[in-house]
XYZ file of C-alpha atoms in Angstrom:
698
model
C 61.291 -29.787 -68.955
C 58.940 -32.415 -67.308
C 60.463 -35.592 -66.640
C 58.242 -39.354 -67.372
C 58.498 -42.460 -64.585
C 59.341 -45.144 -64.736
C 58.154 -48.222 -61.732
C 59.132 -52.154 -62.195
C 57.920 -54.855 -59.705
C 61.723 -56.681 -59.302
C 61.000 -61.127 -58.783
C 63.819 -61.300 -56.225
C 64.670 -59.535 -53.576
C 68.743 -58.408 -54.604
C 71.183 -57.571 -51.978
C 72.168 -53.738 -50.897
C 75.418 -53.482 -52.889
C 73.230 -55.388 -56.066
C 71.273 -52.640 -55.207
C 73.612 -50.109 -55.705
C 75.129 -52.329 -58.642
C 72.088 -52.206 -61.181
C 71.358 -48.832 -60.148
C 74.322 -47.669 -61.341
C 74.557 -48.993 -64.430
C 70.686 -47.539 -64.697
C 71.908 -44.163 -64.052
C 74.734 -44.186 -67.215
C 71.657 -45.235 -69.181
C 71.172 -41.837 -71.608
C 68.091 -39.990 -70.949
C 67.406 -41.775 -67.741
C 68.173 -39.157 -64.588
C 67.598 -40.559 -61.709
C 66.871 -43.898 -60.264
C 66.700 -46.353 -56.947
C 66.082 -49.182 -56.714
C 64.182 -50.881 -53.392
C 63.298 -54.359 -51.730
C 61.036 -55.049 -54.293
C 60.220 -52.576 -56.909
C 62.092 -49.815 -58.565
C 62.293 -46.246 -60.180
C 63.219 -45.042 -63.320
C 63.321 -41.199 -63.465
C 64.101 -40.215 -67.308
C 63.456 -37.926 -70.033
C 62.335 -37.372 -73.732
C 62.205 -41.672 -74.374
C 63.071 -44.794 -72.108
C 64.530 -47.437 -73.751
C 62.068 -49.576 -71.442
C 63.942 -53.746 -73.597
C 67.153 -52.348 -71.762
C 66.077 -51.566 -68.589
C 64.417 -55.143 -67.903
C 67.518 -56.630 -69.387
C 69.847 -55.246 -66.576
C 66.885 -56.311 -64.050
C 67.189 -59.395 -65.585
C 69.850 -59.955 -65.581
C 70.727 -58.839 -61.995
C 67.615 -60.657 -60.360
C 69.343 -63.882 -62.183
C 72.989 -63.414 -60.439
C 71.510 -63.266 -57.342
C 68.515 -65.945 -57.893
C 69.794 -69.093 -55.661
C 71.135 -72.123 -57.211
C 70.662 -74.966 -56.116
C 73.122 -77.442 -55.511
C 71.402 -80.787 -55.889
C 70.391 -79.606 -59.502
C 74.357 -78.823 -60.103
C 75.312 -82.044 -58.735
C 72.589 -83.449 -61.020
C 73.539 -81.648 -63.445
C 77.390 -82.413 -63.137
C 76.466 -86.442 -62.339
C 74.608 -86.879 -66.239
C 77.598 -84.720 -68.201
C 79.693 -87.542 -66.318
C 77.917 -90.706 -66.980
C 77.435 -89.359 -70.730
C 80.772 -88.852 -71.033
C 81.683 -91.833 -69.776
C 79.210 -93.889 -71.924
C 80.723 -92.273 -74.861
C 84.120 -93.175 -74.167
C 83.323 -96.572 -73.589
C 81.519 -96.934 -76.693
C 83.972 -95.107 -79.031
C 86.336 -98.099 -76.309
C 83.989 -100.659 -77.773
C 83.529 -99.148 -82.056
C 88.041 -98.911 -81.980
C 88.251 -103.022 -81.667
C 85.331 -103.929 -82.399
C 84.697 -102.530 -86.025
C 88.723 -100.331 -86.543
C 87.481 -99.595 -90.131
C 84.194 -98.055 -88.558
C 85.299 -95.479 -85.630
C 87.844 -94.390 -88.242
C 84.966 -93.145 -90.415
C 83.549 -91.675 -88.137
C 86.146 -88.797 -86.836
C 83.745 -85.806 -87.334
C 81.028 -87.385 -85.166
C 82.784 -88.747 -83.212
C 84.810 -84.397 -81.955
C 81.044 -82.951 -82.393
C 80.261 -85.515 -79.758
C 82.778 -84.384 -77.668
C 82.700 -81.000 -78.408
C 79.439 -81.163 -77.393
C 79.824 -82.710 -74.460
C 82.580 -80.166 -73.254
C 79.608 -77.520 -74.384
C 79.588 -75.772 -70.774
C 83.398 -75.215 -70.538
C 84.225 -73.806 -74.192
C 81.248 -71.593 -72.726
C 83.035 -70.469 -69.782
C 86.082 -70.456 -71.140
C 85.531 -68.387 -73.483
C 83.698 -66.064 -72.012
C 86.865 -65.669 -68.854
C 88.580 -64.676 -71.681
C 86.466 -62.052 -73.081
C 85.124 -60.299 -69.951
C 88.522 -61.400 -67.493
C 90.564 -60.635 -71.049
C 92.351 -63.362 -69.146
C 92.370 -67.395 -69.348
C 90.290 -69.129 -66.562
C 90.646 -73.317 -66.027
C 87.974 -73.694 -68.230
C 90.015 -71.773 -70.434
C 93.264 -74.487 -69.976
C 90.777 -77.222 -70.486
C 88.985 -75.866 -73.405
C 92.391 -75.571 -75.543
C 93.027 -79.355 -74.483
C 89.796 -80.353 -76.110
C 90.123 -78.944 -79.360
C 93.862 -79.493 -79.380
C 93.039 -82.880 -78.588
C 90.322 -82.931 -81.620
C 93.326 -81.468 -83.483
C 95.090 -84.302 -82.678
C 92.944 -86.467 -84.592
C 92.006 -88.285 -81.260
C 89.235 -86.914 -79.592
C 87.994 -89.314 -77.522
C 91.601 -88.657 -75.408
C 90.011 -85.661 -73.903
C 86.901 -87.813 -72.683
C 88.880 -88.930 -70.151
C 88.789 -85.939 -68.766
C 85.980 -84.461 -69.251
C 84.752 -87.493 -67.227
C 87.494 -86.887 -64.868
C 86.081 -83.228 -64.094
C 82.357 -83.590 -64.264
C 83.204 -86.173 -61.903
C 84.861 -84.616 -59.561
C 82.885 -81.792 -59.712
C 80.168 -83.259 -58.244
C 81.597 -84.207 -56.399
C 83.315 -80.668 -54.392
C 79.661 -79.899 -55.268
C 78.920 -82.286 -52.342
C 81.353 -80.931 -50.441
C 81.236 -77.693 -50.889
C 77.712 -77.595 -50.007
C 78.385 -79.488 -46.704
C 79.880 -77.139 -45.276
C 77.094 -74.719 -45.987
C 74.504 -76.687 -45.129
C 75.524 -76.674 -41.614
C 73.728 -73.688 -41.468
C 71.321 -74.281 -43.530
C 70.198 -76.617 -41.494
C 69.824 -74.749 -38.286
C 66.641 -72.543 -38.996
C 64.685 -76.047 -40.337
C 63.018 -76.615 -36.972
C 61.289 -78.988 -38.145
C 58.225 -78.766 -36.023
C 54.455 -76.844 -38.236
C 52.327 -76.092 -34.527
C 52.330 -75.065 -31.446
C 50.429 -74.908 -27.909
C 49.056 -71.579 -28.143
C 47.279 -70.672 -24.645
C 44.478 -68.798 -24.945
C 42.013 -68.523 -21.387
C 43.655 -71.257 -19.606
C 43.118 -73.341 -23.039
C 45.505 -74.854 -25.397
C 45.010 -74.585 -29.006
C 47.473 -76.607 -31.591
C 47.725 -73.370 -34.234
C 50.466 -73.641 -37.085
C 53.904 -72.114 -36.256
C 52.632 -68.739 -38.814
C 50.224 -67.573 -36.721
C 51.993 -66.523 -33.366
C 52.826 -62.779 -32.556
C 53.798 -61.415 -30.372
C 52.295 -61.210 -26.773
C 50.808 -64.205 -27.445
C 51.579 -66.331 -25.208
C 52.899 -70.612 -25.825
C 52.941 -74.147 -24.670
C 56.478 -76.022 -24.303
C 56.288 -79.439 -23.464
C 59.235 -82.445 -23.287
C 60.803 -82.846 -25.951
C 59.505 -79.890 -28.177
C 61.118 -77.257 -30.117
C 60.672 -73.931 -28.800
C 59.772 -71.687 -31.851
C 59.709 -68.020 -30.498
C 62.270 -65.604 -28.854
C 60.573 -65.550 -25.330
C 60.359 -64.612 -21.970
C 58.686 -67.637 -19.070
C 55.692 -66.830 -17.493
C 55.004 -70.225 -15.653
C 56.434 -73.575 -15.436
C 60.036 -75.093 -15.291
C 62.055 -76.896 -17.806
C 65.487 -78.146 -18.587
C 66.600 -76.749 -22.246
C 69.318 -77.369 -24.610
C 70.768 -74.205 -25.882
C 73.167 -75.482 -27.929
C 72.080 -73.882 -31.310
C 72.403 -70.154 -29.951
C 75.102 -70.649 -26.937
C 77.266 -73.624 -28.380
C 77.428 -74.741 -24.533
C 75.679 -78.570 -24.977
C 75.101 -78.884 -21.118
C 71.431 -77.738 -20.998
C 70.267 -74.776 -19.066
C 67.019 -74.382 -16.473
C 64.676 -71.923 -17.279
C 61.885 -70.487 -15.373
C 59.518 -67.695 -14.258
C 61.210 -64.460 -15.924
C 64.626 -66.420 -18.170
C 64.616 -65.474 -21.211
C 64.342 -68.798 -23.720
C 65.139 -68.558 -27.614
C 63.905 -70.678 -30.916
C 65.726 -73.502 -31.745
C 66.198 -74.470 -28.219
C 64.631 -77.929 -26.782
C 62.382 -78.858 -23.627
C 64.722 -81.834 -22.329
C 62.860 -81.917 -19.391
C 59.992 -80.237 -17.848
C 56.695 -78.168 -19.067
C 57.613 -73.659 -19.555
C 54.618 -70.993 -20.788
C 56.392 -68.729 -23.081
C 55.097 -65.596 -24.069
C 55.840 -64.977 -27.257
C 58.746 -61.386 -28.190
C 59.541 -61.904 -30.883
C 59.032 -64.134 -34.187
C 60.184 -65.977 -37.779
C 62.690 -63.586 -38.944
C 63.423 -61.215 -36.330
C 63.953 -65.014 -33.291
C 68.277 -64.469 -32.387
C 67.911 -68.221 -33.982
C 67.294 -66.887 -37.400
C 69.083 -63.480 -37.376
C 72.350 -65.589 -36.627
C 71.348 -67.949 -39.825
C 71.804 -64.571 -42.097
C 74.663 -62.956 -40.523
C 76.719 -66.451 -41.048
C 75.194 -66.799 -43.866
C 76.505 -62.899 -45.410
C 79.944 -64.309 -43.397
C 80.660 -66.404 -46.505
C 80.031 -64.164 -48.554
C 82.976 -61.649 -47.334
C 86.085 -63.372 -48.245
C 89.131 -63.350 -46.296
C 92.881 -62.206 -47.769
C 93.540 -66.110 -48.353
C 91.395 -66.275 -50.935
C 92.011 -63.872 -52.721
C 96.272 -64.682 -52.399
C 94.848 -68.102 -53.629
C 92.007 -66.693 -56.428
C 95.688 -64.436 -57.274
C 97.496 -67.214 -57.745
C 94.905 -69.499 -59.675
C 94.834 -67.041 -62.252
C 98.810 -66.396 -62.346
C 99.096 -70.358 -63.024
C 96.972 -70.794 -65.853
C 99.120 -69.022 -67.953
C 102.058 -70.514 -66.734
C 100.515 -73.759 -68.065
C 99.932 -72.406 -72.105
C 103.262 -71.666 -71.882
C 104.797 -75.258 -70.185
C 102.770 -76.953 -73.372
C 104.169 -74.748 -75.509
C 107.742 -75.440 -74.922
C 106.429 -79.118 -75.044
C 105.462 -79.054 -78.112
C 108.043 -76.608 -79.924
C 110.382 -79.489 -78.398
C 108.917 -83.053 -78.580
C 105.720 -82.117 -81.058
C 104.432 -84.646 -78.868
C 100.402 -84.254 -78.597
C 100.404 -86.805 -75.787
C 102.753 -84.712 -73.594
C 101.225 -81.276 -75.000
C 97.726 -82.597 -73.214
C 99.215 -83.539 -70.339
C 100.303 -80.718 -69.078
C 96.905 -78.700 -69.977
C 94.652 -81.958 -68.260
C 96.216 -80.172 -65.868
C 95.534 -76.745 -63.938
C 96.314 -75.531 -60.127
C 92.956 -73.182 -59.654
C 90.805 -75.538 -59.004
C 92.181 -76.952 -55.771
C 93.717 -73.699 -54.951
C 90.096 -71.387 -55.689
C 88.054 -74.271 -54.293
C 90.146 -75.718 -51.236
C 90.273 -72.099 -49.601
C 86.426 -71.365 -50.474
C 85.417 -74.908 -48.469
C 88.010 -74.059 -45.809
C 86.737 -70.533 -44.730
C 82.694 -71.730 -45.256
C 83.710 -74.444 -43.143
C 84.959 -72.642 -40.535
C 82.428 -70.209 -40.022
C 79.683 -73.389 -40.096
C 82.318 -75.354 -37.499
C 82.188 -71.592 -35.346
C 78.499 -70.787 -35.097
C 78.297 -74.919 -34.194
C 80.055 -74.133 -31.039
C 77.641 -70.410 -30.559
C 80.836 -68.824 -32.297
C 79.217 -66.440 -34.306
C 82.157 -64.970 -36.774
C 80.545 -62.654 -39.596
C 82.935 -63.419 -42.361
C 85.974 -64.658 -43.943
C 88.046 -62.370 -43.392
C 87.901 -62.513 -39.659
C 88.629 -65.649 -39.506
C 92.220 -65.124 -41.137
C 92.782 -62.506 -38.854
C 91.463 -64.919 -35.062
C 94.476 -67.089 -36.460
C 96.896 -64.093 -36.371
C 96.349 -62.991 -33.626
C 99.025 -61.810 -31.159
C 97.294 -58.984 -28.290
C 93.978 -59.598 -27.121
C 92.702 -55.929 -25.176
C 89.280 -57.292 -22.827
C 86.635 -55.046 -21.040
C 86.980 -56.593 -17.219
C 82.895 -55.617 -15.871
C 81.501 -58.384 -17.253
C 83.695 -59.740 -19.385
C 86.906 -60.641 -17.353
C 83.811 -60.777 -14.282
C 80.326 -62.109 -14.146
C 78.915 -58.411 -14.309
C 76.531 -59.275 -11.515
C 77.586 -57.633 -8.556
C 77.206 -59.845 -4.907
C 77.443 -59.408 -1.813
C 81.201 -60.610 -0.453
C 80.890 -59.394 3.197
C 79.001 -57.768 5.981
C 80.003 -56.182 8.671
C 77.887 -54.972 11.549
C 77.148 -52.604 14.832
C 76.909 -53.772 17.939
C 73.708 -54.503 18.408
C 72.799 -54.800 15.294
C 71.454 -58.026 13.212
C 72.164 -58.994 9.698
C 68.609 -59.281 8.737
C 67.602 -56.642 10.464
C 70.165 -53.800 8.718
C 70.138 -55.651 5.026
C 66.181 -55.160 5.255
C 66.327 -51.829 5.959
C 69.045 -50.809 3.168
C 66.567 -53.367 1.487
C 63.782 -51.082 1.590
C 66.054 -47.294 0.792
C 66.871 -49.320 -2.593
C 64.261 -50.999 -3.444
C 63.354 -48.483 -6.470
C 67.425 -47.932 -8.161
C 68.546 -50.061 -10.591
C 71.606 -49.485 -10.085
C 74.489 -52.760 -9.508
C 74.553 -52.488 -5.986
C 71.858 -52.352 -4.786
C 70.779 -54.785 -7.624
C 73.313 -56.884 -5.565
C 71.398 -56.231 -1.921
C 67.558 -57.062 -3.150
C 69.470 -60.682 -4.870
C 70.219 -61.378 -2.076
C 66.995 -60.514 0.201
C 65.438 -62.253 -2.932
C 67.611 -66.002 -1.901
C 67.158 -65.727 1.568
C 63.487 -65.597 0.221
C 63.045 -62.607 2.868
C 60.304 -59.866 2.576
C 61.440 -55.836 2.063
C 59.741 -53.909 4.439
C 58.104 -51.498 2.353
C 59.488 -47.723 3.360
C 57.118 -43.855 3.535
C 59.151 -42.193 1.624
C 62.396 -42.896 -0.334
C 64.990 -39.938 -2.151
C 68.046 -40.508 -4.395
C 70.996 -38.341 -3.566
C 73.603 -37.941 -6.728
C 76.648 -39.745 -6.528
C 75.926 -40.747 -2.893
C 73.360 -42.942 -2.176
C 69.483 -43.304 -1.100
C 67.434 -41.527 2.597
C 64.367 -43.736 2.829
C 61.471 -43.403 5.303
C 60.843 -46.935 7.413
C 58.225 -47.729 9.406
C 59.006 -50.372 11.974
C 58.791 -53.916 10.548
C 58.827 -57.427 12.274
C 60.328 -56.256 15.378
C 62.461 -54.947 13.799
C 62.973 -50.700 14.561
C 62.203 -48.643 11.305
C 63.457 -44.461 11.110
C 65.103 -43.000 8.679
C 67.878 -44.403 7.210
C 70.366 -43.800 4.665
C 72.390 -46.363 2.427
C 75.615 -44.812 0.535
C 79.196 -43.798 1.126
C 81.573 -43.360 3.768
C 81.846 -39.347 2.151
C 77.910 -39.466 2.543
C 78.105 -40.733 6.317
C 80.744 -38.397 7.134
C 78.464 -35.818 5.411
C 75.277 -36.251 6.850
C 77.152 -36.295 10.785
C 76.570 -39.376 10.798
C 77.692 -41.687 14.513
C 80.401 -43.929 14.631
C 80.857 -43.500 10.857
C 84.453 -44.297 11.460
C 84.333 -47.307 14.506
C 83.922 -49.282 11.607
C 87.734 -50.844 10.629
C 87.107 -52.355 7.372
C 90.867 -53.697 5.886
C 92.651 -52.730 2.530
C 90.254 -54.634 0.409
C 89.209 -54.039 -3.197
C 85.340 -54.681 -2.905
C 82.743 -51.788 -3.079
C 81.672 -50.741 0.162
C 78.161 -49.509 0.782
C 77.405 -47.718 4.397
C 73.736 -47.939 6.148
C 73.041 -45.422 9.726
C 69.863 -45.354 11.589
C 67.967 -41.798 12.450
C 72.170 -40.743 12.264
C 73.952 -44.383 13.769
C 76.096 -46.226 11.976
C 74.524 -49.667 11.177
C 77.381 -51.312 9.062
C 79.093 -51.878 5.712
C 77.820 -54.620 3.671
C 81.222 -55.058 0.632
C 79.988 -56.079 -2.933
C 82.259 -57.576 -5.250
C 81.613 -58.845 -8.983
C 83.476 -61.909 -8.952
C 85.133 -63.088 -11.783
C 84.169 -65.446 -14.038
C 84.668 -68.765 -13.730
C 87.675 -70.545 -16.092
C 88.307 -67.079 -16.873
C 92.259 -67.155 -15.382
C 92.175 -70.848 -17.404
C 91.345 -69.189 -20.933
C 94.276 -66.199 -20.429
C 96.411 -69.217 -20.000
C 96.134 -71.266 -22.683
C 95.476 -67.966 -25.223
C 99.602 -67.541 -24.245
C 99.748 -71.157 -25.971
C 97.638 -70.577 -28.740
C 100.083 -67.062 -29.615
C 98.971 -64.306 -27.991
C 101.885 -62.765 -26.377
C 100.105 -59.952 -24.941
C 97.175 -59.552 -22.561
C 95.813 -56.077 -21.682
C 93.022 -55.226 -19.073
C 90.558 -52.061 -20.119
C 88.322 -50.813 -17.124
C 86.421 -47.770 -16.001
C 86.647 -49.316 -12.233
C 89.177 -47.415 -9.836
C 92.890 -48.267 -9.888
C 92.593 -50.740 -6.474
C 90.156 -52.764 -8.288
C 91.643 -53.018 -11.585
C 95.154 -54.263 -9.757
C 93.607 -56.812 -7.849
C 92.034 -58.349 -10.632
C 94.827 -57.875 -12.427
C 97.274 -59.735 -10.350
C 95.136 -63.071 -10.328
C 94.526 -63.710 -13.826
C 98.543 -62.408 -13.997
C 97.821 -60.249 -16.958
C 100.283 -58.344 -19.222
C 99.311 -54.493 -18.153
C 95.891 -52.651 -18.081
C 94.557 -49.731 -17.454
C 92.664 -48.037 -15.194
C 89.197 -45.467 -15.132
C 88.994 -44.841 -18.703
C 86.980 -43.596 -20.889
C 84.980 -45.458 -23.747
C 86.748 -43.448 -26.294
C 90.393 -44.002 -24.036
C 89.741 -47.432 -24.354
C 89.060 -47.349 -28.565
C 92.591 -44.819 -28.968
C 94.228 -48.005 -26.629
C 93.631 -50.487 -29.034
C 94.721 -48.146 -32.079
C 97.998 -47.887 -29.983
C 98.775 -51.663 -29.858
C 97.685 -51.564 -33.957
C 100.672 -49.366 -34.873
C 102.960 -50.835 -33.155
C 101.945 -53.690 -35.462
C 99.920 -56.471 -33.284
C 97.030 -58.405 -34.662
C 94.544 -57.269 -32.246
C 91.734 -58.923 -30.399
C 89.227 -56.942 -27.784
C 87.086 -58.972 -26.269
C 84.061 -56.208 -24.286
C 80.085 -56.206 -23.727
C 78.818 -53.502 -23.364
C 78.155 -49.880 -24.640
C 81.238 -48.068 -23.582
C 82.752 -51.494 -25.514
C 81.616 -50.000 -28.743
C 83.676 -47.751 -29.978
C 87.546 -50.035 -29.686
C 84.565 -53.633 -30.473
C 84.807 -51.485 -33.998
C 88.488 -50.734 -34.255
C 90.540 -53.514 -32.988
C 91.231 -56.479 -35.794
C 88.386 -58.472 -34.401
C 86.242 -57.800 -32.235
C 84.107 -59.699 -30.107
C 81.027 -59.875 -28.189
C 80.837 -62.199 -25.333
C 77.864 -63.193 -22.828
C 73.820 -63.399 -23.149
C 74.333 -60.006 -21.520
C 76.051 -57.417 -24.265
C 74.666 -54.859 -25.988
C 72.771 -54.669 -29.055
C 75.573 -51.988 -29.746
C 78.596 -54.325 -29.168
C 76.799 -56.718 -30.857
C 76.774 -54.940 -34.240
C 79.953 -53.560 -33.543
C 82.190 -56.770 -32.880
C 83.359 -59.323 -35.676
C 82.981 -62.070 -33.788
C 79.305 -62.491 -31.713
C 79.439 -65.444 -28.921
C 76.751 -65.581 -26.950
C 77.366 -68.273 -23.919
C 79.448 -66.952 -21.173
C 81.394 -69.724 -20.901
C 85.036 -67.519 -21.560
C 86.542 -70.894 -23.064
C 84.425 -69.562 -26.610
C 87.776 -67.422 -26.760
C 90.299 -69.695 -27.075
C 87.885 -71.875 -29.222
C 87.459 -69.307 -31.661
C 91.667 -68.851 -31.483
C 91.357 -72.599 -31.959
C 89.032 -73.352 -35.398
C 91.290 -69.712 -36.854
C 94.099 -71.679 -36.848
C 93.169 -74.660 -37.695
C 91.437 -73.637 -40.957
C 94.725 -71.489 -41.616
C 96.535 -74.813 -40.584
C 94.462 -76.518 -43.928
C 94.362 -73.575 -46.265
C 98.512 -73.395 -45.826
C 98.378 -77.600 -46.775
C 96.363 -77.204 -48.934
C 97.756 -74.919 -50.761
C 101.188 -76.955 -50.478
C 99.636 -80.323 -51.829
C 98.030 -78.492 -54.934
C 101.564 -77.004 -55.749
C 103.074 -79.860 -55.231
C 100.642 -82.904 -56.654
C 100.682 -80.714 -60.043
C 103.883 -80.300 -60.344
C 104.910 -83.310 -60.094
C 102.457 -84.738 -61.999
C 103.221 -82.133 -64.876
C 107.049 -82.408 -64.998
C 105.865 -86.119 -65.714
C 104.142 -85.306 -67.925
C 106.437 -83.480 -69.739
C 108.916 -85.804 -69.893
C 105.823 -88.353 -71.420
C 106.729 -90.611 -68.151
C 102.773 -90.601 -67.542
C 98.774 -90.728 -70.366
C 96.977 -87.716 -70.641
C 94.709 -90.527 -68.816
C 96.953 -90.959 -66.085
C 96.926 -86.695 -65.721
C 93.341 -86.076 -65.871
C 93.178 -88.484 -62.612
C 95.829 -87.288 -61.160
C 94.901 -83.320 -61.332
C 91.131 -84.151 -60.450
C 92.020 -86.614 -57.482
C 94.175 -83.348 -55.649
C 91.534 -81.386 -56.313
C 89.053 -83.591 -54.392
C 91.055 -84.625 -52.052
C 92.336 -81.236 -50.761
C 88.178 -80.197 -50.537
C 87.528 -82.729 -48.716
C 90.490 -82.123 -46.549
C 89.141 -78.582 -46.102
C 85.790 -80.382 -44.808
C 87.814 -81.634 -41.925
C 86.961 -78.855 -40.143
C 82.919 -80.119 -39.252
C 84.355 -83.172 -37.765
C 84.769 -83.284 -34.402
C 88.109 -82.861 -32.620
C 89.788 -85.905 -31.960
C 87.767 -88.049 -34.654
C 90.536 -90.012 -37.040
C 89.460 -87.279 -39.808
C 90.843 -84.652 -37.576
C 93.664 -83.569 -36.268
C 94.803 -81.217 -33.840
C 96.530 -78.156 -34.643
C 97.956 -75.694 -31.768
C 100.945 -73.102 -33.065
C-alpha cells in the first residue's frame, strides 16, 4: 500500500512538550499512520484520505496556545473592562436617583448590560465546567452575576465586576514586574559595536558580528558577545552573569561575557559566541524555562483552591435555604479563595527565580526553589569547590648549594608541555616572578611518575638530565640524597627535582581553600543545614586536614565518581533533603541524584552545569547561602499568603452569611486580599533590608 504525505509550515516555534502533544493528536486522527513535528514544520503520513481541515485546526489551536501573550494588551483589556463597568455602575446609580421610574422600566436592559460586561467571566466559567468538569473561580463569579440578575438587582454585581477587573489589572502588573526582571537582562540596548579590521575600528550592527571577528569595547560600553581579550586592559562589571557588583579586571586571555559593562579601560575581544549562543542568552532562556516548572507547593495551592470553590457554592446554598436572602447569597458568591492562593504562589515562585538570577544564581525550576528551602544536608566536592581548584606553590626546600630560581626554572623547563595541575602551578610561579623558562633539548612523560628532560646550560645556571616527579620516581632512578631532605608531616603535594642523579630540592604544592568558605559553611547551619559532608578523590591525609580546617561533620576520601552518587543516594534514603555542590565531570552523577545539585564557580564543566539544578557562575561561595536564603524567604511568603488568604476570605464569608456586610464590601474585601498577597509575593524582588523586605531566617 502506498501512503500519502502532507507537510505544513508552522507559524510559531513550539516547545518540545507541545510538539510531542501535537504529534500524538495528529496520530489519533483516523487514517493517519505517522506524524513528525519539527521546529518549523510538520509532516503527516496517511492512507486513503487526510482530513486536512482537522489537521489545520489542531495546528492552529496549538500555535495559539504557544503564542506569547502581550501583558500590556492584557492590562489594557482589564483597564477597559474596569472603566466600562465603573461608568455603567455610576450611570445606573445616577439614573436610579434622578429618574427612578425610567430606572425601573429598564430592567431588561440593565440585565443585558451586566451580562455583556461579565461575558469573559461567563465564558471562562462555562469552559471550566465543560473541560475540567469542576467549577473554578470564574464559575463562582458567573453564578454571582446570574444570581444578581435573577434577584432583580443586576447592578449589584457591577461592583464585583469593577473590582475584579481592577484587581486583575493590578495583579497582572505585579506578576509581570517579576517576569520583566528576566526579560530585561537581554535588553542590552546596544545596536552597534566597533569592529577591528586591519587595525581600524568600524562601526557595524551587532547582528553582523560573526565568530572569529575582533571588536573593540571602550569605557561605558556594553559587551554584546562572549569572547576572550586579545589586547588591552579594563575593569568590567559582569553582575548580569555572576551577580557580583565588584568589577573584574580583564586583560589578555581573560574571558568576557555578553551583558558586561566596561567601567574603565579599553579592550579588544575575539568573538567566540554571538546572539542566542552567548552565556547571557543561555541564562535568560533557562530562567524563562524554569518559570514553567511548577513547584509542589503550586500544585498544592491549585488543588486547595479547586477544593474550596465547591465549598463556596455549598455555603451559598445553605445560606439561601436558611434565610432566602439573596444579598447574603451574593456575599458568599462574591468571595473565593482561588485567586489569592493560585496567583500569590505563582508570583512568589516566579519572583524568587528572577531575584536569584539577578544575584548570579540560576535556579532551573520552581520545584528546586522549594527544595532549597527544605535542604538539611549539604554534600561538597573538595577540589574546585571547597578549594580554589588552582594548585599553588606553598613551600620550597632546596639542597645545599642550589638556589630557588635555578631549581624552579629547571623544573618548569621539564614540565613545559605538561597540563597536569601541579605542573601548571610551577609554570604560574615562574610567570608571576617574570622569569624566562629555558628551552629543553628533549622531554619525556613517565606515566604515573613524572617528567624527564635534557636542559642545556642557561643564564649562568648549569643544565643537565632533569627529572621531576614523586619520591617513588626518585628512588627508582637511584637519585642521591632523596632521603636526606626531611619533610615534616604535611598535607602538601610534594614534587621532587633532581639533576644528573642528585636531588636539588622539593616543591610543596597545595590547593588553597576558597576565601569565605568556612564562613559559608557556618552560615548554612543557621539556615537549617544539620549535616555537612565532603567527598573527594584526594588522599585521606589531605581530606582529613581540610575537613578539620572547615569543621565538616564527615568526609570520604579517595572516592570515585560513582561512589559520590551512591553516597548522595544513601543520604536521601535516610530521609535527608540533600544539596550536592560540585564543579567537575566527576561530580555530574551526584549532582543529578541530589534533591538540589549546585554547580559552583566560573570553571565549572558543561556537563556539571547541565546536570545541576542550580548554576552559580560566581567564585564566591556565599552565593550558596544566598540560594538557601531566597528559597526559605520564598516559602515563608507563600505560607504567609496562604494564611492571609484563608483568614481574610473566611472572615468575610462569615460576616457575609450573617448579613453584617454588603455585597459591595464582600467584593472589596476579596479583591483587596488577592491584590495584597500578590504584592506581598513581589517583596522578594525588593532589596533585603529595605522597608518592604523582611529578613527571614530559619
